[in-house]
mmCIF file of C-alpha atoms in Angstrom:
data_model
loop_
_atom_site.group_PDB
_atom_site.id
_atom_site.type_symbol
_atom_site.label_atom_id
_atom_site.label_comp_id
_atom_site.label_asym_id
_atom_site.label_seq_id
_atom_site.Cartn_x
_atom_site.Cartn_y
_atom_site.Cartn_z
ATOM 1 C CA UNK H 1 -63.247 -123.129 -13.692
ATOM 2 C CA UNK H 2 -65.895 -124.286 -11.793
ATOM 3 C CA UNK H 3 -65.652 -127.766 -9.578
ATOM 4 C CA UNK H 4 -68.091 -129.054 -12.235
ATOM 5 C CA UNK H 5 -66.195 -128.240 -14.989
ATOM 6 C CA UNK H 6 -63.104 -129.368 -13.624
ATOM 7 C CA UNK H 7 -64.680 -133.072 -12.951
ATOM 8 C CA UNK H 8 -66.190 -132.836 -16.665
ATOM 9 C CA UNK H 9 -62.986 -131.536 -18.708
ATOM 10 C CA UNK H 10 -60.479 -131.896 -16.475
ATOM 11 C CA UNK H 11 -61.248 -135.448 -14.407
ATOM 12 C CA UNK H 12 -57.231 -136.242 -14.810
ATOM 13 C CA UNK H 13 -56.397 -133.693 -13.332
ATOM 14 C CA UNK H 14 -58.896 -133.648 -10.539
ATOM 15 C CA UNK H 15 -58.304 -137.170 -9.672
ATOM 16 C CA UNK H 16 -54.183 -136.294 -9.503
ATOM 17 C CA UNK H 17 -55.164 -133.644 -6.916
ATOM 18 C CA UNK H 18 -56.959 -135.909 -4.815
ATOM 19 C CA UNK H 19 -53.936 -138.454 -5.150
ATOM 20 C CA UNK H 20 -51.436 -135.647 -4.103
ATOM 21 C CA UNK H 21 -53.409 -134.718 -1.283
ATOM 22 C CA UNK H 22 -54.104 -138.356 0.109
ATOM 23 C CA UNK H 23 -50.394 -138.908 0.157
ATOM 24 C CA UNK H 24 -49.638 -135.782 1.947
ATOM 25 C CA UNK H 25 -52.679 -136.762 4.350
ATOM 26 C CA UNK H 26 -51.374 -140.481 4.070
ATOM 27 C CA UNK H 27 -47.734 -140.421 4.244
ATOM 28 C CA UNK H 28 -47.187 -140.943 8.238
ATOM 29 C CA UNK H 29 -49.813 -143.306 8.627
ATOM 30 C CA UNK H 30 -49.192 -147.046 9.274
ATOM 31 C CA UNK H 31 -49.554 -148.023 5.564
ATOM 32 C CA UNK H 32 -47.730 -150.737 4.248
ATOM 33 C CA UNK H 33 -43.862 -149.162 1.813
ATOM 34 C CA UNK H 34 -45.201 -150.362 -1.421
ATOM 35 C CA UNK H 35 -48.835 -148.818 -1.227
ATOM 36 C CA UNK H 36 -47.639 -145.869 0.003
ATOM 37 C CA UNK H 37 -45.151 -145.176 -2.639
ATOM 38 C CA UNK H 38 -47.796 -146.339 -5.378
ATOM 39 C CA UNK H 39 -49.996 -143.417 -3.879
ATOM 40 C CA UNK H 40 -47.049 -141.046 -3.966
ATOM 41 C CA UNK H 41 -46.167 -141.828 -7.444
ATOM 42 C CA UNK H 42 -50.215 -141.959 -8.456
ATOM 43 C CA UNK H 43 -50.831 -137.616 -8.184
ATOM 44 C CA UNK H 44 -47.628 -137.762 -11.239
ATOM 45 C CA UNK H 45 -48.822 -140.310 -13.072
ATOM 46 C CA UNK H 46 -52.013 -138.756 -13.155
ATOM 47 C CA UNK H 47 -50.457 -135.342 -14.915
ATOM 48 C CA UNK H 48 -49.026 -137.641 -17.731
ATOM 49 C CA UNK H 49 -51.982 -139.027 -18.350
ATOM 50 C CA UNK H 50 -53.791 -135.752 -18.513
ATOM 51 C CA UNK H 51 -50.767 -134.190 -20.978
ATOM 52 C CA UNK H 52 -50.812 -137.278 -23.017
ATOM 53 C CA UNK H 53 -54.650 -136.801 -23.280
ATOM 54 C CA UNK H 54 -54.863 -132.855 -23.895
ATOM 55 C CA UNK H 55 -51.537 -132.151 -25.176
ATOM 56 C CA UNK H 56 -51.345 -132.678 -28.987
ATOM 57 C CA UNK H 57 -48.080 -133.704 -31.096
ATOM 58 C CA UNK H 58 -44.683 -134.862 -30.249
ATOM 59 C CA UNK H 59 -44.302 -131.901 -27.678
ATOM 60 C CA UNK H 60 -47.443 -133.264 -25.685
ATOM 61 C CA UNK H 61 -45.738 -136.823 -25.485
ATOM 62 C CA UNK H 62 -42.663 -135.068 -24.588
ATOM 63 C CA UNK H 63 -44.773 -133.793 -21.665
ATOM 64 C CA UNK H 64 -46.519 -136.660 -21.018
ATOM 65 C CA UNK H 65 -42.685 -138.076 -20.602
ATOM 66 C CA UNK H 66 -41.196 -136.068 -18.203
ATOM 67 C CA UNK H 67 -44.405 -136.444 -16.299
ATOM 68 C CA UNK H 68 -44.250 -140.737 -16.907
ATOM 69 C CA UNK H 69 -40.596 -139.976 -15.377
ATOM 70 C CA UNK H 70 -41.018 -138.034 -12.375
ATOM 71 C CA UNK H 71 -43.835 -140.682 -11.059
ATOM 72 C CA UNK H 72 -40.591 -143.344 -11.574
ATOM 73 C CA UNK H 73 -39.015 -141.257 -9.659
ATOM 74 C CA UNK H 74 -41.471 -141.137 -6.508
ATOM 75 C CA UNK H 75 -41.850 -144.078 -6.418
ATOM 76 C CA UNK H 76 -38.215 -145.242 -6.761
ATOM 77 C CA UNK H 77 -36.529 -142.796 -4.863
ATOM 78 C CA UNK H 78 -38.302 -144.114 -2.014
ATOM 79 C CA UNK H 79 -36.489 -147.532 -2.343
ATOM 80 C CA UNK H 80 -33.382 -146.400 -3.662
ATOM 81 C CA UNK H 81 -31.778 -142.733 -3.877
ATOM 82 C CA UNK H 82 -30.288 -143.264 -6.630
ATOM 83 C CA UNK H 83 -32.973 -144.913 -8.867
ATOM 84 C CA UNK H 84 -35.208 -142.675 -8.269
ATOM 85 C CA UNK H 85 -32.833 -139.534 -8.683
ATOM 86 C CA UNK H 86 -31.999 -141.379 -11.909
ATOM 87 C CA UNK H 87 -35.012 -141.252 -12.845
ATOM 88 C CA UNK H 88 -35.702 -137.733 -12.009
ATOM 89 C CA UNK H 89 -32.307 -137.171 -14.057
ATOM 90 C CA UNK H 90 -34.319 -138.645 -17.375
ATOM 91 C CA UNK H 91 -37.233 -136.424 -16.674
ATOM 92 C CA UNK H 92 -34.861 -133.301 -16.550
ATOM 93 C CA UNK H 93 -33.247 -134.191 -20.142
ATOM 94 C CA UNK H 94 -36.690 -134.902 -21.833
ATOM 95 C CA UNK H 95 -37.591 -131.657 -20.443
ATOM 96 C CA UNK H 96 -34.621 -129.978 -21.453
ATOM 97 C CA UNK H 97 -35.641 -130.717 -25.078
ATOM 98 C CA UNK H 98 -38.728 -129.967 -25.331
ATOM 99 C CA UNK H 99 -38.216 -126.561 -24.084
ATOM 100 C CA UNK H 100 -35.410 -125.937 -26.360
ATOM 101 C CA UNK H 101 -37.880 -127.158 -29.621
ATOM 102 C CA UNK H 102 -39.913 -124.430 -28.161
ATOM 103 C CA UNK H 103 -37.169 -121.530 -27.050
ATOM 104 C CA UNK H 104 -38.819 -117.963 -26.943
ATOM 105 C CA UNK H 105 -37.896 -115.984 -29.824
ATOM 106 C CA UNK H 106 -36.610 -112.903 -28.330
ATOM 107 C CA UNK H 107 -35.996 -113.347 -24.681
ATOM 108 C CA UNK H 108 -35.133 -110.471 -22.548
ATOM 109 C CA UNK H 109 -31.701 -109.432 -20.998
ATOM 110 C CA UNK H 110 -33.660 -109.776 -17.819
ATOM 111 C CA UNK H 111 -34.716 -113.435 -18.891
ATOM 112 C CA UNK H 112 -31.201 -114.573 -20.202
ATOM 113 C CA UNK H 113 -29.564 -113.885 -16.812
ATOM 114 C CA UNK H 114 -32.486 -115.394 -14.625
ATOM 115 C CA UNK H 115 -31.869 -118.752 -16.634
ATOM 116 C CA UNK H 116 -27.942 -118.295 -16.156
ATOM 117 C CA UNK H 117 -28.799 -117.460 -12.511
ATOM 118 C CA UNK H 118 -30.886 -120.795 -12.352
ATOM 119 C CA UNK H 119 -28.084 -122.912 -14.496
ATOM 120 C CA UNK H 120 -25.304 -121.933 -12.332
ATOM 121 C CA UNK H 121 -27.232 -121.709 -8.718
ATOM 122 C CA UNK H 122 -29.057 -125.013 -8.729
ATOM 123 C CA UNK H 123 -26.212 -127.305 -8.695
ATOM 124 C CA UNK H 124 -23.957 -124.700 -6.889
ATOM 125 C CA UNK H 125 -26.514 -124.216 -3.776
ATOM 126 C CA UNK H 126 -27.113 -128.465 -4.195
ATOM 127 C CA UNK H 127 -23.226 -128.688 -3.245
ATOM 128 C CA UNK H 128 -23.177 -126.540 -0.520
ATOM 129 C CA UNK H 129 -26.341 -128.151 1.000
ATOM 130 C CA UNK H 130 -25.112 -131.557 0.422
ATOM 131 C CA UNK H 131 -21.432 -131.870 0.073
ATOM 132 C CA UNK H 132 -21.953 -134.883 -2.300
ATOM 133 C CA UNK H 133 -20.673 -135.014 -5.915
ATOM 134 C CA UNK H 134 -23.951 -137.081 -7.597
ATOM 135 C CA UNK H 135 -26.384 -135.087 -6.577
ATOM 136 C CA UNK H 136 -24.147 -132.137 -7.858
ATOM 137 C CA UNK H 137 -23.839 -134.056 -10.741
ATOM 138 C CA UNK H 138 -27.736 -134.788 -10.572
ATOM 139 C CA UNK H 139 -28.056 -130.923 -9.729
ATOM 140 C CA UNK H 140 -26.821 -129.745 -13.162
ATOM 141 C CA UNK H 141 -29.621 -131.609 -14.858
ATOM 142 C CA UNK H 142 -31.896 -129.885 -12.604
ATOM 143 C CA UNK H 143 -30.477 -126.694 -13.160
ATOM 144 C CA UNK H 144 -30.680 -126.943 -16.978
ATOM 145 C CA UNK H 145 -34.445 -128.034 -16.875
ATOM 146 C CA UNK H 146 -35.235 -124.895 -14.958
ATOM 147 C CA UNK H 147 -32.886 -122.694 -16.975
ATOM 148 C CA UNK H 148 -34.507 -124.064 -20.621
ATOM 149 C CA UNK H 149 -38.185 -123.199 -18.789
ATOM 150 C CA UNK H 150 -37.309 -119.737 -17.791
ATOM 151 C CA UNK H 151 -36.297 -119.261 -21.348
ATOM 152 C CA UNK H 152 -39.024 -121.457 -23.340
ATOM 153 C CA UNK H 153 -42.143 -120.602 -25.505
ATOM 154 C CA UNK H 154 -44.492 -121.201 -22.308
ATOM 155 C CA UNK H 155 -45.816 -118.944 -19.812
ATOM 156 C CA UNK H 156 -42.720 -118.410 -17.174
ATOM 157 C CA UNK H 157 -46.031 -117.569 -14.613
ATOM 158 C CA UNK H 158 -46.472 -121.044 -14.625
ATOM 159 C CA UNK H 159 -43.785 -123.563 -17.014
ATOM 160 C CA UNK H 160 -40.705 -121.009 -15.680
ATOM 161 C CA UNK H 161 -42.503 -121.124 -11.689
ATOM 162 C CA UNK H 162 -43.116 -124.955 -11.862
ATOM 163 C CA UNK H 163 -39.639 -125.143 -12.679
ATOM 164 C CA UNK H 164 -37.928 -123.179 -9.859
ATOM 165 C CA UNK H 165 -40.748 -124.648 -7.658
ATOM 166 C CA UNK H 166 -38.866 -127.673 -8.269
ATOM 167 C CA UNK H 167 -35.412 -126.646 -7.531
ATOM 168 C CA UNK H 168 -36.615 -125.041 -3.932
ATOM 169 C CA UNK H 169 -37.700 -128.647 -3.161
ATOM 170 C CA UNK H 170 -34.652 -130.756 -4.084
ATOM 171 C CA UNK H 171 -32.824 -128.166 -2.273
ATOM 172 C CA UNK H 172 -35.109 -128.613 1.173
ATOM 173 C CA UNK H 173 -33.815 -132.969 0.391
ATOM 174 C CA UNK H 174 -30.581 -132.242 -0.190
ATOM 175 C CA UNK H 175 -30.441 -129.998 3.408
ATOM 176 C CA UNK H 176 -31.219 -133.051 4.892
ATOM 177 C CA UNK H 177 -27.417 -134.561 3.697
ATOM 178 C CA UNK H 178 -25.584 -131.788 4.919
ATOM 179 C CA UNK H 179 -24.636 -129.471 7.738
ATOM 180 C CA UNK H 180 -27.972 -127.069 7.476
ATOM 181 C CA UNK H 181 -30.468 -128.071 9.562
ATOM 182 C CA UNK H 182 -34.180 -126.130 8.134
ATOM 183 C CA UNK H 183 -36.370 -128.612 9.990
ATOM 184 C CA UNK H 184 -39.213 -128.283 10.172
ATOM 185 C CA UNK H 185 -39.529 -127.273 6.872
ATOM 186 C CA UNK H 186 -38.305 -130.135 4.951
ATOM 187 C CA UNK H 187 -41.178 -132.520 5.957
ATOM 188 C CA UNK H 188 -43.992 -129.874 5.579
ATOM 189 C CA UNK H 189 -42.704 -128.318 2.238
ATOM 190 C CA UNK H 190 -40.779 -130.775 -0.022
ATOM 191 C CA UNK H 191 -43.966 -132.643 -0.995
ATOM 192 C CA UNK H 192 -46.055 -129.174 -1.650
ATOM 193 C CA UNK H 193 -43.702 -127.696 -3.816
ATOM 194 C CA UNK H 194 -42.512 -130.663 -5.798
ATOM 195 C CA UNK H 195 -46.445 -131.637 -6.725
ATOM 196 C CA UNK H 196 -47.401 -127.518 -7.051
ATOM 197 C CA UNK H 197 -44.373 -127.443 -9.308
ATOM 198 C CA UNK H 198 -45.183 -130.371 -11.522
ATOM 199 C CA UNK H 199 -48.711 -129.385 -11.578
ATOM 200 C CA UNK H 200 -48.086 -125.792 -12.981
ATOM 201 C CA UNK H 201 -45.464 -126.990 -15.325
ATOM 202 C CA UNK H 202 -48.040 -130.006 -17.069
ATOM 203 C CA UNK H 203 -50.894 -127.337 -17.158
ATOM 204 C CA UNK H 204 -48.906 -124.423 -18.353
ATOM 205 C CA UNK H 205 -47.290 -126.710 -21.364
ATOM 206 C CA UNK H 206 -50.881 -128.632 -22.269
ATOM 207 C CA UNK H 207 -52.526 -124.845 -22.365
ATOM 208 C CA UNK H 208 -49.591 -123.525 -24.513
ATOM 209 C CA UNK H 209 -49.669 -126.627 -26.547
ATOM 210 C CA UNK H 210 -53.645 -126.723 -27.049
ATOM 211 C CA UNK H 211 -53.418 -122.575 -27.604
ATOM 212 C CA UNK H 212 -51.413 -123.530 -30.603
ATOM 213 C CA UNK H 213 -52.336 -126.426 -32.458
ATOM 214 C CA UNK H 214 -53.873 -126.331 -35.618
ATOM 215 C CA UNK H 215 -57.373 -126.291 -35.755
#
């Protein structure tokens, strides 16, 4: 799709990719806590908007959910850990059922044990990187959103990548509780991956979605 298009059809998500990127440009500037977490949470809140927008039915509000969630959760987790991992936690469950209202019919043997690899691994790795029970806890959540998106209805190229996207960048903030030290990579990578993540999973659902309404 052209840029013209995009700003035509798409202006939602256009104008969530320039949020994204201003807060990554943004984020070590001297810019007052509140404005800066209002930018961080914007790029999110911009993806709900688009699924609530392009994404018809209950699913698409389902969507448009875990998106609503996961901008609380920017913008609270940088206040409080644990509100905005809370929040996060919401997003997961919502998640978790609308990819189970839309399972695939047949999945693989392949498929079946990359979701029981992601199920099991998430929280596992989480607890080794960060020694702490709640996010383990938090983790398992996490684990089961990724797991339900390897084995949903939409495209795993993009729903099922979104997904682990995810889990590689909770794992990069959890490093940063425990004894593994991967800087720099935390502070150049978490942001990327979350927002990439997010971004493929809204887009992937809204195109499966729009593929298969009724006419």
């Amino acid at each position: 799709m052209t840029r013209a298009a995009l700003i035509e059809h798409r202006p939602w998500l256009l104008a969530s990719l320039v949020a994204a990127i201003s807060y990554y440009v943004a984020r070590d500037m001297p810019i007052p806590g509140v404005q800066l977490a209002l930018l961080k949470g914007l790029g999110v809140a911009l993806l709900a908007v688009y699924c609530l927008v392009r994404a018809p039915g209950s699913d698409g509000r389902l969507i448009a959910a875990v998106m609503a969630f996961g901008a609380i959760g920017d913008i609270g987790i940088e206040f409080s850990f644990i509100a905005g991992g809370g929040a996060f936690f919401v997003a997961h469950l919502i998640a978790v059922a609308l990819y189970l209202r839309n399972r695939r019919p047949q999945p693989s043997g392949s498929q079946r044990l990359a979701a029981l690899a992601l199920l099991l691994a998430t929280p596992l790795v989480s607890w080794l990187l960060s020694r702490d029970l709640a996010v383990t806890l938090y983790a398992s959540g996490l684990g089961a959103m990724a797991a339900t998106a390897w084995l949903s209805r939409f495209g795993r190229y993009r729903v099922g990548t979104g997904a682990v996207l995810f889990v590689v960048s909770d794992w990069l903030i959890f490093s940063r509780m425990g004894a593994f030290d991967l800087a720099p990579l935390p502070d150049l990578l978490i942001w990327p991956l979350y927002y990439f993540g997010q971004f493929l999973i809204a887009t992937g659902v809204v195109q499966t979605l729009r593929r298969h309404a009724p006419r």
